[in-house]
């Protein structure tokens, strides 16, 4: 297994990973409807070409992570894994890669938004050094991310932003 920067040719695999990862939520009765569609190839290509996308490669990509800049911090927009390759540290390795990249690029924190009560979401990120942010701790663009998610219907399940200081 290696973590590497994503290439243009990985985009199809990244979309397939997203579909596979979504099954973990469907299995616990969480159906996101249209909001659960994988990002378009065009959207993913933009991350790839900006150098803001990484994959875990096991004879091809089986997990990926993409980041945005939100309020001056590197923000994990998505981290997704084919569950057939779960629980062997690939998610953590991708997140550590993002942390190193963030430090190199002058970001003093990593942020993300996630489901509070899903085992492989907030409790997992807490183990990796993130803490939940209260609503009054949200910086302006992080608040916009949360508001947008609410309009997509994702707040049917408790969601929150998290931050890991670097
Ligand atoms: C979040 C995700 C990337 C973690 O990937 P991973 O490579 O399996 O994680 P790691 O191997 O680094 O860590 C494993 C830990 O994650 C948690 N975890 C992973 N899968 C889990 C599951 N099915 N049930 C409960 N906990 C789980 C546990 O804490 C586990 O530790 P343990 O095996 O010692 O119990 C992956 O679960 C995923 O793609 N999930 C679906 C998409 C998603 O939730 N993305 C984030 C949206 S905000």
mmCIF file of C-alpha atoms and ligand atoms in Angstrom:
data_model
loop_
_atom_site.group_PDB
_atom_site.id
_atom_site.type_symbol
_atom_site.label_atom_id
_atom_site.label_comp_id
_atom_site.label_asym_id
_atom_site.label_seq_id
_atom_site.Cartn_x
_atom_site.Cartn_y
_atom_site.Cartn_z
ATOM 1 C CA UNK A 1 0.000 0.000 0.000
ATOM 2 C CA UNK A 2 1.196 3.492 -0.713
ATOM 3 C CA UNK A 3 -0.300 6.906 -0.185
ATOM 4 C CA UNK A 4 0.324 9.028 -3.257
ATOM 5 C CA UNK A 5 -0.894 12.187 -4.913
ATOM 6 C CA UNK A 6 -3.923 11.425 -7.116
ATOM 7 C CA UNK A 7 -3.598 11.533 -10.889
ATOM 8 C CA UNK A 8 -6.144 12.401 -13.571
ATOM 9 C CA UNK A 9 -6.640 8.699 -14.338
ATOM 10 C CA UNK A 10 -7.718 7.978 -10.727
ATOM 11 C CA UNK A 11 -10.937 9.954 -10.933
ATOM 12 C CA UNK A 12 -13.127 7.031 -12.045
ATOM 13 C CA UNK A 13 -11.813 4.887 -9.195
ATOM 14 C CA UNK A 14 -12.382 7.724 -6.736
ATOM 15 C CA UNK A 15 -16.039 7.940 -7.747
ATOM 16 C CA UNK A 16 -16.410 4.159 -7.339
ATOM 17 C CA UNK A 17 -14.819 4.360 -3.855
ATOM 18 C CA UNK A 18 -17.395 6.975 -2.879
ATOM 19 C CA UNK A 19 -20.255 4.703 -3.954
ATOM 20 C CA UNK A 20 -18.764 1.774 -1.998
ATOM 21 C CA UNK A 21 -18.170 3.932 1.106
ATOM 22 C CA UNK A 22 -21.777 5.098 1.056
ATOM 23 C CA UNK A 23 -22.898 1.525 1.658
ATOM 24 C CA UNK A 24 -21.476 1.763 5.184
ATOM 25 C CA UNK A 25 -24.087 4.431 5.890
ATOM 26 C CA UNK A 26 -26.898 2.595 4.091
ATOM 27 C CA UNK A 27 -26.146 -0.438 6.255
ATOM 28 C CA UNK A 28 -27.002 1.622 9.356
ATOM 29 C CA UNK A 29 -30.125 3.079 7.757
ATOM 30 C CA UNK A 30 -28.672 6.410 6.651
ATOM 31 C CA UNK A 31 -29.738 7.177 3.096
ATOM 32 C CA UNK A 32 -28.532 10.527 1.779
ATOM 33 C CA UNK A 33 -30.644 10.546 -1.391
ATOM 34 C CA UNK A 34 -29.252 12.818 -4.115
ATOM 35 C CA UNK A 35 -26.751 14.314 -1.608
ATOM 36 C CA UNK A 36 -25.090 10.889 -1.523
ATOM 37 C CA UNK A 37 -24.178 10.915 -5.210
ATOM 38 C CA UNK A 38 -20.419 10.844 -5.748
ATOM 39 C CA UNK A 39 -18.827 14.134 -6.787
ATOM 40 C CA UNK A 40 -18.660 14.644 -10.553
ATOM 41 C CA UNK A 41 -15.501 13.685 -12.437
ATOM 42 C CA UNK A 42 -15.066 17.379 -13.187
ATOM 43 C CA UNK A 43 -15.137 18.311 -9.499
ATOM 44 C CA UNK A 44 -12.643 15.605 -8.603
ATOM 45 C CA UNK A 45 -10.362 16.549 -11.501
ATOM 46 C CA UNK A 46 -10.131 20.044 -10.118
ATOM 47 C CA UNK A 47 -8.837 18.709 -6.785
ATOM 48 C CA UNK A 48 -6.395 16.437 -8.620
ATOM 49 C CA UNK A 49 -5.047 19.202 -10.838
ATOM 50 C CA UNK A 50 -4.699 21.564 -7.862
ATOM 51 C CA UNK A 51 -2.635 18.907 -6.022
ATOM 52 C CA UNK A 52 -5.276 18.641 -3.280
ATOM 53 C CA UNK A 53 -6.161 14.951 -3.705
ATOM 54 C CA UNK A 54 -4.460 11.766 -2.477
ATOM 55 C CA UNK A 55 -5.217 8.077 -2.821
ATOM 56 C CA UNK A 56 -4.303 4.946 -0.906
ATOM 57 C CA UNK A 57 -3.113 2.603 -3.640
ATOM 58 C CA UNK A 58 -3.318 -1.172 -3.221
ATOM 59 C CA UNK A 59 -2.938 -2.389 -6.798
ATOM 60 C CA UNK A 60 -5.091 0.672 -7.618
ATOM 61 C CA UNK A 61 -6.879 3.293 -5.494
ATOM 62 C CA UNK A 62 -9.046 1.947 -2.644
ATOM 63 C CA UNK A 63 -9.404 5.155 -0.584
ATOM 64 C CA UNK A 64 -9.053 8.865 -1.274
ATOM 65 C CA UNK A 65 -8.975 12.229 0.457
ATOM 66 C CA UNK A 66 -9.523 15.726 -0.934
ATOM 67 C CA UNK A 67 -9.028 19.062 0.815
ATOM 68 C CA UNK A 68 -10.238 22.631 0.471
ATOM 69 C CA UNK A 69 -9.031 25.809 2.153
ATOM 70 C CA UNK A 70 -11.665 27.106 4.598
ATOM 71 C CA UNK A 71 -10.971 30.246 6.619
ATOM 72 C CA UNK A 72 -7.230 29.852 6.142
ATOM 73 C CA UNK A 73 -7.131 26.230 7.300
ATOM 74 C CA UNK A 74 -6.886 23.018 5.343
ATOM 75 C CA UNK A 75 -10.333 21.419 5.417
ATOM 76 C CA UNK A 76 -10.871 17.726 4.708
ATOM 77 C CA UNK A 77 -13.730 17.910 2.246
ATOM 78 C CA UNK A 78 -13.946 14.148 1.879
ATOM 79 C CA UNK A 79 -12.157 11.032 3.017
ATOM 80 C CA UNK A 80 -13.610 7.819 1.655
ATOM 81 C CA UNK A 81 -12.644 4.204 1.573
ATOM 82 C CA UNK A 82 -13.853 1.020 -0.017
ATOM 83 C CA UNK A 83 -14.987 -0.867 3.130
ATOM 84 C CA UNK A 84 -13.379 -4.062 1.822
ATOM 85 C CA UNK A 85 -10.093 -2.367 2.807
ATOM 86 C CA UNK A 86 -11.332 -0.925 6.106
ATOM 87 C CA UNK A 87 -9.760 -0.942 9.560
ATOM 88 C CA UNK A 88 -6.159 -1.359 8.473
ATOM 89 C CA UNK A 89 -5.051 2.239 8.907
ATOM 90 C CA UNK A 90 -5.599 3.581 5.384
ATOM 91 C CA UNK A 91 -7.959 6.336 6.553
ATOM 92 C CA UNK A 92 -5.500 7.396 9.267
ATOM 93 C CA UNK A 93 -2.585 7.346 6.799
ATOM 94 C CA UNK A 94 -4.497 9.614 4.416
ATOM 95 C CA UNK A 95 -5.375 12.007 7.240
ATOM 96 C CA UNK A 96 -1.725 12.145 8.383
ATOM 97 C CA UNK A 97 -0.732 12.928 4.783
ATOM 98 C CA UNK A 98 -3.205 15.801 4.759
ATOM 99 C CA UNK A 99 -1.850 17.000 8.130
ATOM 100 C CA UNK A 100 1.723 17.027 6.809
ATOM 101 C CA UNK A 101 0.669 18.839 3.624
ATOM 102 C CA UNK A 102 -1.298 21.373 5.685
ATOM 103 C CA UNK A 103 1.711 22.103 7.902
ATOM 104 C CA UNK A 104 3.958 22.503 4.854
ATOM 105 C CA UNK A 105 1.474 24.978 3.413
ATOM 106 C CA UNK A 106 1.224 27.085 6.545
ATOM 107 C CA UNK A 107 -2.095 25.857 7.899
ATOM 108 C CA UNK A 108 -2.250 25.773 11.694
ATOM 109 C CA UNK A 109 -5.237 23.421 11.848
ATOM 110 C CA UNK A 110 -7.153 20.746 9.988
ATOM 111 C CA UNK A 111 -10.929 21.047 9.973
ATOM 112 C CA UNK A 112 -13.766 18.834 8.756
ATOM 113 C CA UNK A 113 -17.477 18.308 9.225
ATOM 114 C CA UNK A 114 -18.919 14.937 10.108
ATOM 115 C CA UNK A 115 -21.661 12.915 11.786
ATOM 116 C CA UNK A 116 -21.387 13.046 15.561
ATOM 117 C CA UNK A 117 -22.965 9.683 16.331
ATOM 118 C CA UNK A 118 -21.514 7.442 13.610
ATOM 119 C CA UNK A 119 -18.699 5.246 14.984
ATOM 120 C CA UNK A 120 -16.352 5.778 12.031
ATOM 121 C CA UNK A 121 -16.956 9.525 12.002
ATOM 122 C CA UNK A 122 -16.647 11.879 15.038
ATOM 123 C CA UNK A 123 -15.486 9.213 17.558
ATOM 124 C CA UNK A 124 -12.880 8.049 15.031
ATOM 125 C CA UNK A 125 -11.664 11.584 14.320
ATOM 126 C CA UNK A 126 -11.424 12.246 18.070
ATOM 127 C CA UNK A 127 -8.998 9.331 18.281
ATOM 128 C CA UNK A 128 -6.976 11.052 15.546
ATOM 129 C CA UNK A 129 -6.718 14.296 17.531
ATOM 130 C CA UNK A 130 -9.755 16.280 16.358
ATOM 131 C CA UNK A 131 -12.190 17.934 18.760
ATOM 132 C CA UNK A 132 -15.815 18.864 18.195
ATOM 133 C CA UNK A 133 -16.465 22.576 17.701
ATOM 134 C CA UNK A 134 -19.434 24.225 19.360
ATOM 135 C CA UNK A 135 -21.634 26.311 17.058
ATOM 136 C CA UNK A 136 -20.209 29.549 18.460
ATOM 137 C CA UNK A 137 -16.681 28.418 17.559
ATOM 138 C CA UNK A 138 -17.436 28.146 13.849
ATOM 139 C CA UNK A 139 -15.449 30.535 11.673
ATOM 140 C CA UNK A 140 -17.506 32.254 8.915
ATOM 141 C CA UNK A 141 -16.805 29.920 5.994
ATOM 142 C CA UNK A 142 -17.002 26.828 8.162
ATOM 143 C CA UNK A 143 -20.460 28.022 9.136
ATOM 144 C CA UNK A 144 -21.292 28.325 5.430
ATOM 145 C CA UNK A 145 -20.189 24.724 4.890
ATOM 146 C CA UNK A 146 -22.494 23.608 7.721
ATOM 147 C CA UNK A 147 -25.392 25.689 6.414
ATOM 148 C CA UNK A 148 -24.948 24.217 2.944
ATOM 149 C CA UNK A 149 -24.987 20.690 4.370
ATOM 150 C CA UNK A 150 -28.209 21.488 6.181
ATOM 151 C CA UNK A 151 -29.813 22.539 2.882
ATOM 152 C CA UNK A 152 -28.762 19.147 1.444
ATOM 153 C CA UNK A 153 -30.731 17.424 4.211
ATOM 154 C CA UNK A 154 -27.674 16.046 6.013
ATOM 155 C CA UNK A 155 -28.742 17.525 9.352
ATOM 156 C CA UNK A 156 -31.377 14.811 9.709
ATOM 157 C CA UNK A 157 -28.543 13.180 11.682
ATOM 158 C CA UNK A 158 -26.487 15.136 14.204
ATOM 159 C CA UNK A 159 -23.585 16.782 12.412
ATOM 160 C CA UNK A 160 -20.788 19.057 13.585
ATOM 161 C CA UNK A 161 -17.493 20.603 12.608
ATOM 162 C CA UNK A 162 -14.233 19.358 14.109
ATOM 163 C CA UNK A 163 -10.755 20.815 14.361
ATOM 164 C CA UNK A 164 -7.295 19.424 14.963
ATOM 165 C CA UNK A 165 -4.598 21.956 15.820
ATOM 166 C CA UNK A 166 -1.348 21.233 14.036
HETATM 167 C C1 LIG B 1 -13.721 7.106 7.793
HETATM 168 C C2 LIG B 1 -12.914 6.068 7.009
HETATM 169 C C3 LIG B 1 -12.146 6.756 5.892
HETATM 170 C C4 LIG B 1 -11.925 5.364 7.973
HETATM 171 O O1 LIG B 1 -11.142 4.469 7.219
HETATM 172 P P1 LIG B 1 -10.320 3.210 7.802
HETATM 173 O O2 LIG B 1 -9.122 3.059 6.937
HETATM 174 O O3 LIG B 1 -11.219 2.040 7.978
HETATM 175 O O4 LIG B 1 -9.879 3.692 9.252
HETATM 176 P P2 LIG B 1 -8.583 3.278 10.073
HETATM 177 O O5 LIG B 1 -8.143 1.902 9.675
HETATM 178 O O6 LIG B 1 -7.607 4.395 10.005
HETATM 179 O O7 LIG B 1 -9.169 3.264 11.541
HETATM 180 C C5 LIG B 1 -10.055 2.273 11.927
HETATM 181 C C6 LIG B 1 -10.939 2.839 13.013
HETATM 182 O O8 LIG B 1 -12.028 3.551 12.408
HETATM 183 C C7 LIG B 1 -13.238 3.238 13.091
HETATM 184 N N1 LIG B 1 -14.037 2.413 12.181
HETATM 185 C C8 LIG B 1 -13.753 2.144 10.883
HETATM 186 N N2 LIG B 1 -14.733 1.386 10.344
HETATM 187 C C9 LIG B 1 -15.620 1.177 11.306
HETATM 188 C C10 LIG B 1 -16.855 0.465 11.364
HETATM 189 N N3 LIG B 1 -17.356 -0.175 10.301
HETATM 190 N N4 LIG B 1 -17.517 0.433 12.524
HETATM 191 C C11 LIG B 1 -17.050 1.075 13.612
HETATM 192 N N5 LIG B 1 -15.887 1.766 13.617
HETATM 193 C C12 LIG B 1 -15.184 1.815 12.486
HETATM 194 C C13 LIG B 1 -12.810 2.457 14.316
HETATM 195 O O9 LIG B 1 -12.496 3.418 15.302
HETATM 196 C C14 LIG B 1 -11.576 1.759 13.813
HETATM 197 O O10 LIG B 1 -10.707 1.370 14.826
HETATM 198 P P3 LIG B 1 -10.702 -0.183 15.266
HETATM 199 O O11 LIG B 1 -10.600 -0.983 14.002
HETATM 200 O O12 LIG B 1 -9.492 -0.257 16.152
HETATM 201 O O13 LIG B 1 -11.998 -0.391 15.972
HETATM 202 C C15 LIG B 1 -13.843 4.993 6.438
HETATM 203 O O14 LIG B 1 -14.530 4.378 7.486
HETATM 204 C C16 LIG B 1 -14.863 5.497 5.424
HETATM 205 O O15 LIG B 1 -14.570 5.686 4.248
HETATM 206 N N6 LIG B 1 -16.131 5.658 5.846
HETATM 207 C C17 LIG B 1 -17.199 6.048 4.950
HETATM 208 C C18 LIG B 1 -17.028 7.430 4.432
HETATM 209 C C19 LIG B 1 -16.954 8.414 5.533
HETATM 210 O O16 LIG B 1 -17.510 8.243 6.605
HETATM 211 N N7 LIG B 1 -16.267 9.474 5.257
HETATM 212 C C20 LIG B 1 -16.173 10.551 6.150
HETATM 213 C C21 LIG B 1 -17.392 11.414 6.006
HETATM 214 S S1 LIG B 1 -17.276 12.807 7.054
#
